[in-house]
């Protein structure tokens, strides 16, 4: 069983992703603020991070760049539904350039999440 951290400022979406991860046999924690997320990352490292692109007055990329040390050796997936008049293709490119392991587009289906979890979480 892996531990998945989710940071999404949309509480309902984060809660839904959390429940979906648990259906697939993983422990998941969803938070809505960067401060709470950073505090959890400093306490214990998860097996995977699902990080929203647009986080109020910052972005998942900015958070990653300013706190690289807490993300060390943890696969990171950017979550985005578009926004800020930036096409999803550009968001994908920004994530890849920044070092994210994958991008997941909202709305997320159960099969998309399951495939991602199977791909990025090593079996023990």
PDB file of C-alpha atoms in Angstrom, residues 1 8 17 23-24 45 47 65 72-73 77 111:
ATOM      1  CA  UNK A   1       0.000   0.000   0.000  1.00  0.00           C
ATOM      2  CA  UNK A   8      -5.542  20.845  -4.863  1.00  0.00           C
ATOM      3  CA  UNK A  17      -9.084  11.943  -5.797  1.00  0.00           C
ATOM      4  CA  UNK A  23     -10.377   2.418  -3.756  1.00  0.00           C
ATOM      5  CA  UNK A  24      -7.219   1.287  -5.556  1.00  0.00           C
ATOM      6  CA  UNK A  45       7.629  11.487   2.165  1.00  0.00           C
ATOM      7  CA  UNK A  47       5.231   7.452  -2.689  1.00  0.00           C
ATOM      8  CA  UNK A  65      10.823  25.015  -7.899  1.00  0.00           C
ATOM      9  CA  UNK A  72      13.468  14.689  -3.788  1.00  0.00           C
ATOM     10  CA  UNK A  73      12.979  11.068  -4.932  1.00  0.00           C
ATOM     11  CA  UNK A  77       2.175  14.425 -11.278  1.00  0.00           C
ATOM     12  CA  UNK A 111      -9.297   4.269 -15.117  1.00  0.00           C
TER      13      UNK A 111
END
